[in-house]
mmCIF file of C-alpha atoms in Angstrom:
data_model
loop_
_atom_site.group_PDB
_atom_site.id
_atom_site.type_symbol
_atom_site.label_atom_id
_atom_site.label_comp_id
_atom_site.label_asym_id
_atom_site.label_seq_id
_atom_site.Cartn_x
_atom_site.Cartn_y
_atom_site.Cartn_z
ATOM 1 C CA UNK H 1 -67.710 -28.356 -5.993
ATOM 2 C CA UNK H 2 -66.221 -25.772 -8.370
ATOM 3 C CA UNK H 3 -66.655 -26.183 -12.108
ATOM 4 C CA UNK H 4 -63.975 -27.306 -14.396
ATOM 5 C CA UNK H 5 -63.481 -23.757 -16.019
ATOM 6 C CA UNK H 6 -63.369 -22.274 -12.339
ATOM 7 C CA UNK H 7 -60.364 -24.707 -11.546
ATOM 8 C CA UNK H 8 -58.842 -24.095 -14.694
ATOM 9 C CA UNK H 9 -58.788 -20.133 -14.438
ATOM 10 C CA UNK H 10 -57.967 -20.577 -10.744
ATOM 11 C CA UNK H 11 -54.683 -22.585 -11.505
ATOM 12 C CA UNK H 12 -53.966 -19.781 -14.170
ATOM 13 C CA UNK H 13 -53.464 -17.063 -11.682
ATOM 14 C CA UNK H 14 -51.863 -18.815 -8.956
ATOM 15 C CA UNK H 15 -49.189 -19.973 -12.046
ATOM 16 C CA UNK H 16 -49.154 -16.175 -13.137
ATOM 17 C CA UNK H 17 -47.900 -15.439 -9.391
ATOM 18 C CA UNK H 18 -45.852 -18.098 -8.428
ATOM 19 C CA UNK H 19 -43.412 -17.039 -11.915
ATOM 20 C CA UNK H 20 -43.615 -13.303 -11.082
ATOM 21 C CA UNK H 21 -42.330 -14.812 -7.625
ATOM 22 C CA UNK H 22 -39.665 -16.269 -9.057
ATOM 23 C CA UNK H 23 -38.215 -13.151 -11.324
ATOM 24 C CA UNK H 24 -34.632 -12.222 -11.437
ATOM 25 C CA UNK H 25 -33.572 -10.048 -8.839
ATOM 26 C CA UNK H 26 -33.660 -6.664 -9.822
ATOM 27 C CA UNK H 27 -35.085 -7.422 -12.918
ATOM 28 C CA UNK H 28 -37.506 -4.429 -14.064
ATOM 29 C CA UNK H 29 -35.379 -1.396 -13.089
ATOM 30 C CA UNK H 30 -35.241 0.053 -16.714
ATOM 31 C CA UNK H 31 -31.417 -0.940 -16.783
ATOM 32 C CA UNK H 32 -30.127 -1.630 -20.802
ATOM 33 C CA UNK H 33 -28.838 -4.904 -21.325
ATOM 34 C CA UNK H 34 -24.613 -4.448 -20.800
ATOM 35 C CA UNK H 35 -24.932 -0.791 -19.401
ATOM 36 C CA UNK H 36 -21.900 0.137 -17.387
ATOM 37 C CA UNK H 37 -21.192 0.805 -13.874
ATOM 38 C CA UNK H 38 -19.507 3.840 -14.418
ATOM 39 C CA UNK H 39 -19.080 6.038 -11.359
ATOM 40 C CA UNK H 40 -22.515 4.785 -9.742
ATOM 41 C CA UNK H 41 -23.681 8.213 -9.352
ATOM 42 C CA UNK H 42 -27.588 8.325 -9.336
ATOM 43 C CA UNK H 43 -27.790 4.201 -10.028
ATOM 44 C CA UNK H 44 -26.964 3.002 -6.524
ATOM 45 C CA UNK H 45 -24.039 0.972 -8.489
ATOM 46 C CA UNK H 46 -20.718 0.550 -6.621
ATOM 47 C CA UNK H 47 -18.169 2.948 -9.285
ATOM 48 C CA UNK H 48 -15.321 0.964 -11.014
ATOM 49 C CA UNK H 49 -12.579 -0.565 -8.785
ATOM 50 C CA UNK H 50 -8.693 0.698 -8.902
ATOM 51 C CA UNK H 51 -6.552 -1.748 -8.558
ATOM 52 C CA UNK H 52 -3.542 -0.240 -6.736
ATOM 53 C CA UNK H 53 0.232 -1.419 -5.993
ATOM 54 C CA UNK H 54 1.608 0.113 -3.600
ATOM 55 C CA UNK H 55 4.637 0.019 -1.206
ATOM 56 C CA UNK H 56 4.243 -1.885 2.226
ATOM 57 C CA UNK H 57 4.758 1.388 4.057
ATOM 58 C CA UNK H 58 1.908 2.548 2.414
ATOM 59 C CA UNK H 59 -0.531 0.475 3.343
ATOM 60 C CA UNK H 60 -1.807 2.589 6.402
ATOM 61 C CA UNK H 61 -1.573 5.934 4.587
ATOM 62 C CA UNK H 62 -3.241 4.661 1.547
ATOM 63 C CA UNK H 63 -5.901 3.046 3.668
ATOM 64 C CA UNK H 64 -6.919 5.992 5.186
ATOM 65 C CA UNK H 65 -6.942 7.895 2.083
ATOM 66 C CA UNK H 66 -9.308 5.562 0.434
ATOM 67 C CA UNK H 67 -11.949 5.732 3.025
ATOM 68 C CA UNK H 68 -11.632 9.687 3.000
ATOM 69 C CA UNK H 69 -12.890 8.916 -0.715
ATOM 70 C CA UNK H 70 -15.504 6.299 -0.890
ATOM 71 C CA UNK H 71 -16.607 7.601 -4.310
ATOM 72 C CA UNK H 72 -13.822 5.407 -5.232
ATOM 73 C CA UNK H 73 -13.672 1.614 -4.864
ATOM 74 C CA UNK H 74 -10.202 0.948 -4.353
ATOM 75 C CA UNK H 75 -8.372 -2.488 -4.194
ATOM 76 C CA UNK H 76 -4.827 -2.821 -3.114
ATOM 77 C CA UNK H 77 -1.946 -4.908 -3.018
ATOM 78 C CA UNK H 78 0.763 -3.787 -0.532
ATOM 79 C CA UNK H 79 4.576 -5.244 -0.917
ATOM 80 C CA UNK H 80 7.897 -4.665 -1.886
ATOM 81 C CA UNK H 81 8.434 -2.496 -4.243
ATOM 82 C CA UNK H 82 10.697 -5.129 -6.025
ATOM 83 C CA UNK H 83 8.378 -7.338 -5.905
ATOM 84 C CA UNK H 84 5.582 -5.170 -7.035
ATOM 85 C CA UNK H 85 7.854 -4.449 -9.975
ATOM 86 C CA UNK H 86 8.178 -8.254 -10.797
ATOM 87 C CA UNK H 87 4.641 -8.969 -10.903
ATOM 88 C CA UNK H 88 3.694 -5.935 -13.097
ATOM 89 C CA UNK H 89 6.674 -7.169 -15.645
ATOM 90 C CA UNK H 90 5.169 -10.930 -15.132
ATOM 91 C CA UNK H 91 1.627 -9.506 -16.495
ATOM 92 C CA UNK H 92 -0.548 -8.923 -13.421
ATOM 93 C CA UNK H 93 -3.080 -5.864 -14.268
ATOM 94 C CA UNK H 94 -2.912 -2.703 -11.978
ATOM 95 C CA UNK H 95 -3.998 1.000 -12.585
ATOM 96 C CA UNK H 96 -1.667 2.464 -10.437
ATOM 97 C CA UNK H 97 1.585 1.385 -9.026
ATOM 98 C CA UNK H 98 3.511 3.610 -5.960
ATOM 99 C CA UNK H 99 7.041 2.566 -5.282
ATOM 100 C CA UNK H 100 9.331 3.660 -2.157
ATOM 101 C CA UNK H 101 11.831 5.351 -4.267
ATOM 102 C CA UNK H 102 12.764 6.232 -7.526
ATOM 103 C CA UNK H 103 15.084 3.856 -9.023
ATOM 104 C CA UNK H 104 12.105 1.306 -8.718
ATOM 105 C CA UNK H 105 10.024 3.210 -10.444
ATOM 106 C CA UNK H 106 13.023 4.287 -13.038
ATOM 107 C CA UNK H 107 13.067 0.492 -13.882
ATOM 108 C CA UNK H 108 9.093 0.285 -14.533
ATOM 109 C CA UNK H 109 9.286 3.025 -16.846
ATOM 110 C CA UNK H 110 12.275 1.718 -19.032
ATOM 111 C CA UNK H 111 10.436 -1.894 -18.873
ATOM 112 C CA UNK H 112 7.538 0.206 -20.527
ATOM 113 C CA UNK H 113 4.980 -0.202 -17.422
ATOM 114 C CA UNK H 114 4.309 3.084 -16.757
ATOM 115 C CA UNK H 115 1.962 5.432 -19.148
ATOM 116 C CA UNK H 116 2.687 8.748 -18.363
ATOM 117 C CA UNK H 117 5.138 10.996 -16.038
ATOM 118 C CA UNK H 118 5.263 9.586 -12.500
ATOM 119 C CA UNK H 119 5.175 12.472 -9.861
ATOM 120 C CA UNK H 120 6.735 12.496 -6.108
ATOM 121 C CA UNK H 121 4.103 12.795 -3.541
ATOM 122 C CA UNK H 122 5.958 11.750 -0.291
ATOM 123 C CA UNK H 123 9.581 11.417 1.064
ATOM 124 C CA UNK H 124 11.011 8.733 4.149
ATOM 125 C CA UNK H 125 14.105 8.628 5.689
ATOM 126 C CA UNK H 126 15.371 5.689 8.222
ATOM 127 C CA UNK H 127 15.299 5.293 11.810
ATOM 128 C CA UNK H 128 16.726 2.727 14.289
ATOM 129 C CA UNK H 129 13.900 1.019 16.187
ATOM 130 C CA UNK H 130 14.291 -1.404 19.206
ATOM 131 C CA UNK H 131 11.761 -3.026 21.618
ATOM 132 C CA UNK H 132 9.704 -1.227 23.850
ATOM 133 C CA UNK H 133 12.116 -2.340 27.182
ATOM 134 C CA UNK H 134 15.417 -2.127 24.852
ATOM 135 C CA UNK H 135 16.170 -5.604 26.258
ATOM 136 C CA UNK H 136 19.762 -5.136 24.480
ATOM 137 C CA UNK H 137 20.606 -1.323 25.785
ATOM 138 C CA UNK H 138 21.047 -0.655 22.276
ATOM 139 C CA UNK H 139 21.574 3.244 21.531
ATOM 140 C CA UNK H 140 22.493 3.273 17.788
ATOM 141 C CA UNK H 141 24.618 2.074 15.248
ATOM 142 C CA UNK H 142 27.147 1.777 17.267
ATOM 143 C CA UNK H 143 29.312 -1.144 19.656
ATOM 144 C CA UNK H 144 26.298 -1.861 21.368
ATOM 145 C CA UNK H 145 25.036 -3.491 18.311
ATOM 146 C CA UNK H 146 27.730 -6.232 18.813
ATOM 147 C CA UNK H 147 26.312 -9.470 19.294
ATOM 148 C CA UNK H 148 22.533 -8.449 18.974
ATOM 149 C CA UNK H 149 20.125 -9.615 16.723
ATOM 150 C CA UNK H 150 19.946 -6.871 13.865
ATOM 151 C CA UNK H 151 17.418 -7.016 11.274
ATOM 152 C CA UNK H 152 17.399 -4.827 8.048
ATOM 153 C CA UNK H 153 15.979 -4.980 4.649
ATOM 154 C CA UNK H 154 17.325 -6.797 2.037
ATOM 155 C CA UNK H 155 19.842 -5.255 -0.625
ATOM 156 C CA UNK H 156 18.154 -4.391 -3.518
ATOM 157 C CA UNK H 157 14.423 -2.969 -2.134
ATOM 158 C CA UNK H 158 14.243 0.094 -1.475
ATOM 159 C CA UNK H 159 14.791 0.251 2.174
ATOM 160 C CA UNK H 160 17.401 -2.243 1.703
ATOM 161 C CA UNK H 161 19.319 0.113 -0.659
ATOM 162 C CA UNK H 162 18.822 3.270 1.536
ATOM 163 C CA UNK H 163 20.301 0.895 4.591
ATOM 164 C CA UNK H 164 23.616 0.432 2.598
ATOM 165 C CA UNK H 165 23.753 4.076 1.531
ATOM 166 C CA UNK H 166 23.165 4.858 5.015
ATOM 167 C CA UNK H 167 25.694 2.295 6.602
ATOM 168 C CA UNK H 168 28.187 3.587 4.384
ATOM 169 C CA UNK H 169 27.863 7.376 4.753
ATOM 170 C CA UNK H 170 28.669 6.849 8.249
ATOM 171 C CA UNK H 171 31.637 4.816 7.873
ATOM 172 C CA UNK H 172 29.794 1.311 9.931
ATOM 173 C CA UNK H 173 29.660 -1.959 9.076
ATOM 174 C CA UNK H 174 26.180 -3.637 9.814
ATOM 175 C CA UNK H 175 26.109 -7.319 10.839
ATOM 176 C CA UNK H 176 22.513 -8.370 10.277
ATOM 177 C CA UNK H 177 21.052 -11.263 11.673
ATOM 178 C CA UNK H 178 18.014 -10.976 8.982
ATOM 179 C CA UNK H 179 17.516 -9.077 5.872
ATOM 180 C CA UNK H 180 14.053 -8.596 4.816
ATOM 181 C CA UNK H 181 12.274 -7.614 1.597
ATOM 182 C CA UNK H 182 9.655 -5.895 2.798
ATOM 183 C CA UNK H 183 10.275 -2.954 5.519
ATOM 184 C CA UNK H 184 7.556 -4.091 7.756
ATOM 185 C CA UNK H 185 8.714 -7.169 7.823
ATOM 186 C CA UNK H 186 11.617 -6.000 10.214
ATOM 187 C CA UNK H 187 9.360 -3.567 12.055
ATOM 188 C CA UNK H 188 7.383 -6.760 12.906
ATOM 189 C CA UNK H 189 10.535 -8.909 14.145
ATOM 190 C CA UNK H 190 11.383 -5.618 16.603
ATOM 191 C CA UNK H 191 7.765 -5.362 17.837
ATOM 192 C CA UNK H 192 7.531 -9.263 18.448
ATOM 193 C CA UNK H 193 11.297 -9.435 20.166
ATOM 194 C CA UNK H 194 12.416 -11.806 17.814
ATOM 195 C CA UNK H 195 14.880 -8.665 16.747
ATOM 196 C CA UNK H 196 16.920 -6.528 19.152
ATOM 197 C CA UNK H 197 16.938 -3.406 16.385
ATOM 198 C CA UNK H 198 15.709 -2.862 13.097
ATOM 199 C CA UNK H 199 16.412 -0.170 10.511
ATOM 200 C CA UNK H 200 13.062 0.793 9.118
ATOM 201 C CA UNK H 201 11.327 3.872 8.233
ATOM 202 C CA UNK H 202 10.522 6.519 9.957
ATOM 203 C CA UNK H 203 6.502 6.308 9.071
ATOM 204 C CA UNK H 204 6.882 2.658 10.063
ATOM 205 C CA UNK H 205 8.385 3.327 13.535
ATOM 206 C CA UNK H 206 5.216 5.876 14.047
ATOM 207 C CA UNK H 207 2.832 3.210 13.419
ATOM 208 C CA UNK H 208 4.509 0.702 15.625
ATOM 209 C CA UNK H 209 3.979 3.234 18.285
ATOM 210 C CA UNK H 210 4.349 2.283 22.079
ATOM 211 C CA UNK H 211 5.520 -1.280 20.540
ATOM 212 C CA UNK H 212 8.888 -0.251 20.038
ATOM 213 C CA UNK H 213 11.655 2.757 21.151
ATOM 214 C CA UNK H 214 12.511 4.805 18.341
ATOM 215 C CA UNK H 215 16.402 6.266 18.024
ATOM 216 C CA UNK H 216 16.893 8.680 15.505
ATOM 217 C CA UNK H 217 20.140 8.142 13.317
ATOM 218 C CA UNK H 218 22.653 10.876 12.934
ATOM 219 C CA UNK H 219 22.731 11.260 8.987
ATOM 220 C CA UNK H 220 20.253 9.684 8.182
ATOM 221 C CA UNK H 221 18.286 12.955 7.186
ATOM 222 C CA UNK H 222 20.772 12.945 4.207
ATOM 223 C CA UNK H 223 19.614 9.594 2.721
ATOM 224 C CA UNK H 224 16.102 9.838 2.061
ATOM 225 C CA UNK H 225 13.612 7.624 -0.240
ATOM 226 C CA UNK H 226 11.394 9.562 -2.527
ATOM 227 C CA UNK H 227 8.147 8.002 -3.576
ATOM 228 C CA UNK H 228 7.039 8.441 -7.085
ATOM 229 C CA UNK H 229 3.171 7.595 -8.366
ATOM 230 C CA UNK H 230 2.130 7.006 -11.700
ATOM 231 C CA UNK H 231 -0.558 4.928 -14.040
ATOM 232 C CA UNK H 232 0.149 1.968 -15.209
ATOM 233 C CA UNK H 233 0.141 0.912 -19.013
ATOM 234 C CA UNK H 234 -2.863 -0.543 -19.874
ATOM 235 C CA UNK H 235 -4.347 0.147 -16.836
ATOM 236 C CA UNK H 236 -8.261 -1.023 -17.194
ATOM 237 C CA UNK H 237 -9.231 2.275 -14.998
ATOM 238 C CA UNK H 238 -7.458 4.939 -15.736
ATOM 239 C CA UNK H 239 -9.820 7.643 -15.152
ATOM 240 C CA UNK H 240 -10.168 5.702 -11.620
ATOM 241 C CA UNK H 241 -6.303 5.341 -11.211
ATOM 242 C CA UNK H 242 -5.990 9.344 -12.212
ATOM 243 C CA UNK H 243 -8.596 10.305 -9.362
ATOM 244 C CA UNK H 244 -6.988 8.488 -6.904
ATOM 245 C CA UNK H 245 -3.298 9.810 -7.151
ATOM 246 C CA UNK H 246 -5.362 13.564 -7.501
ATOM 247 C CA UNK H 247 -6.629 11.923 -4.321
ATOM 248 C CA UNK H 248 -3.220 10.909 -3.159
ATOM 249 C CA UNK H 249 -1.505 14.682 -4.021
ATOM 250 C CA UNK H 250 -4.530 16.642 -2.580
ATOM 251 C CA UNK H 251 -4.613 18.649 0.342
ATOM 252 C CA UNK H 252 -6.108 16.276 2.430
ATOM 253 C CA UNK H 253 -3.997 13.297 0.887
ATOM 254 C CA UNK H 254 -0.521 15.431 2.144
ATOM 255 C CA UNK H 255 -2.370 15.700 5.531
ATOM 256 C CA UNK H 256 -2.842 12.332 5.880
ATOM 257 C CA UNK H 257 0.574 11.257 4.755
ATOM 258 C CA UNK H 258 2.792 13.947 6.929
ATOM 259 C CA UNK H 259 0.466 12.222 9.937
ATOM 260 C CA UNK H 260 1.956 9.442 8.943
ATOM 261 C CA UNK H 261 5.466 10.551 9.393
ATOM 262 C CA UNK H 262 6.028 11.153 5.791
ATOM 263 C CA UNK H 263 7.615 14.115 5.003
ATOM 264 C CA UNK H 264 6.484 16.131 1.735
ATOM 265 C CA UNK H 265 7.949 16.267 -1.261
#
């Protein structure tokens, strides 16, 4: 039988490894107490997130220009630019905010959101868009638009306000079964048949694709959306924020968006 002071030392190292077990995971890399993420180079730390509003007809332009630059951890929140607008006035944080046109943005610089100069980086213009069979033999804004289900966006958005430009350039009166505040919102009611036609972007018809017929608007090249980009006031990361609109106006980030159906600025 062993000894008492065998037992005793024996107990001693099986405690010593049973706490060295149970240390803090990734304890004992060197790390100062509080140190910060920062960019993540050479740590193996994930960099800063930028927190990013940005138009819905962004959302699959944006996308792809985030994952062209995962040296950046990006977080977004796609909507209506109104809407956007509201929750940056009603204190939600953002570092960057992207609107579909300029009078949006116009308003969250004289509300004091914006730090800095936005720029234009993209321009859209609208299209009529129908289901892939055109169940209603619809060929523009025009008679056969009588009695079919019409969906637009809503007056005040962006697309909404670029409808009623539009509508009234051309001398026609729009009878709209639905007005939405978000553009894809309509593009979604064309693609599912709840809509006959749907006024809605140009870059928004391209990504519906073989879900819908697109039919191309006489005028509408003269009404066109510009989209302006800027930093946001108090934005927590601006250096973030700044790299990703350098991101967003790059070479590569003009590539992406004219793919898109965006035309440049």
């Amino acid at each position: 039988m062993a000894r008492p002071s065998t037992r005793l030392a024996l107990l001693a190292v099986l405690g010593a490894g049973l706490l060295a077990g149970c240390a803090p995971a990734g304890s004992g890399t060197g790390a100062s107490p509080g140190a910060s993420s920062g960019t993540g180079a050479g740590t193996g730390a994930r960099p800063d997130p930028v927190t990013v509003f940005a138009a819905a007809s962004l959302k699959d332009s944006f996308g792809q220009i985030a994952k062209d630059h995962p040296e950046l951890t990006v977080r977004f929140s796609f909507d209506g630019s109104n809407s956007l607008l509201d929750q940056l006035a009603g204190g939600a944080r953002a570092d960057v905010f992207a609107s579909a046109d300029a009078t949006t943005m116009d308003s969250a610089v004289g509300k004091g959101l914006i730090d800095g100069s936005p720029r234009v980086f993209a321009k859209n213009v609208l299209v009529l868009i129908v289901p892939a069979d055109n169940p209603g033999r619809i060929t523009g804004l025009n008679d056969t638009l009588t009695g079919k289900r019409l969906v637009v966006c809503a007056v005040g958005v962006p697309c909404g306000n670029a409808t009623t430009t539009l509508a009234s350039s051309l001398g026609v009166t729009l009878r709209p079964v639905s007005q939405e505040t978000k553009v894809t919102d309509v593009r979604g009611k064309v693609e599912s048949g709840e809509a006959d036609a749907g006024l809605v972007y140009a870059t928004d018809a391209k990504a519906a694709g073989a879900k819908v017929q697109t039919i191309a608007v006489p005028g509408a090249e003269k009404v066109v959306n510009e989209y302006p980009i800027a930093i946001v006031a108090g934005a927590r990361n601006r250096d973030g924020g700044q790299a990703f609109i350098d991101a967003v106006r790059s070479e590569k980030g003009r590539a992406v968006l004219t793919a898109a159906g965006f035309q440049a600025p």
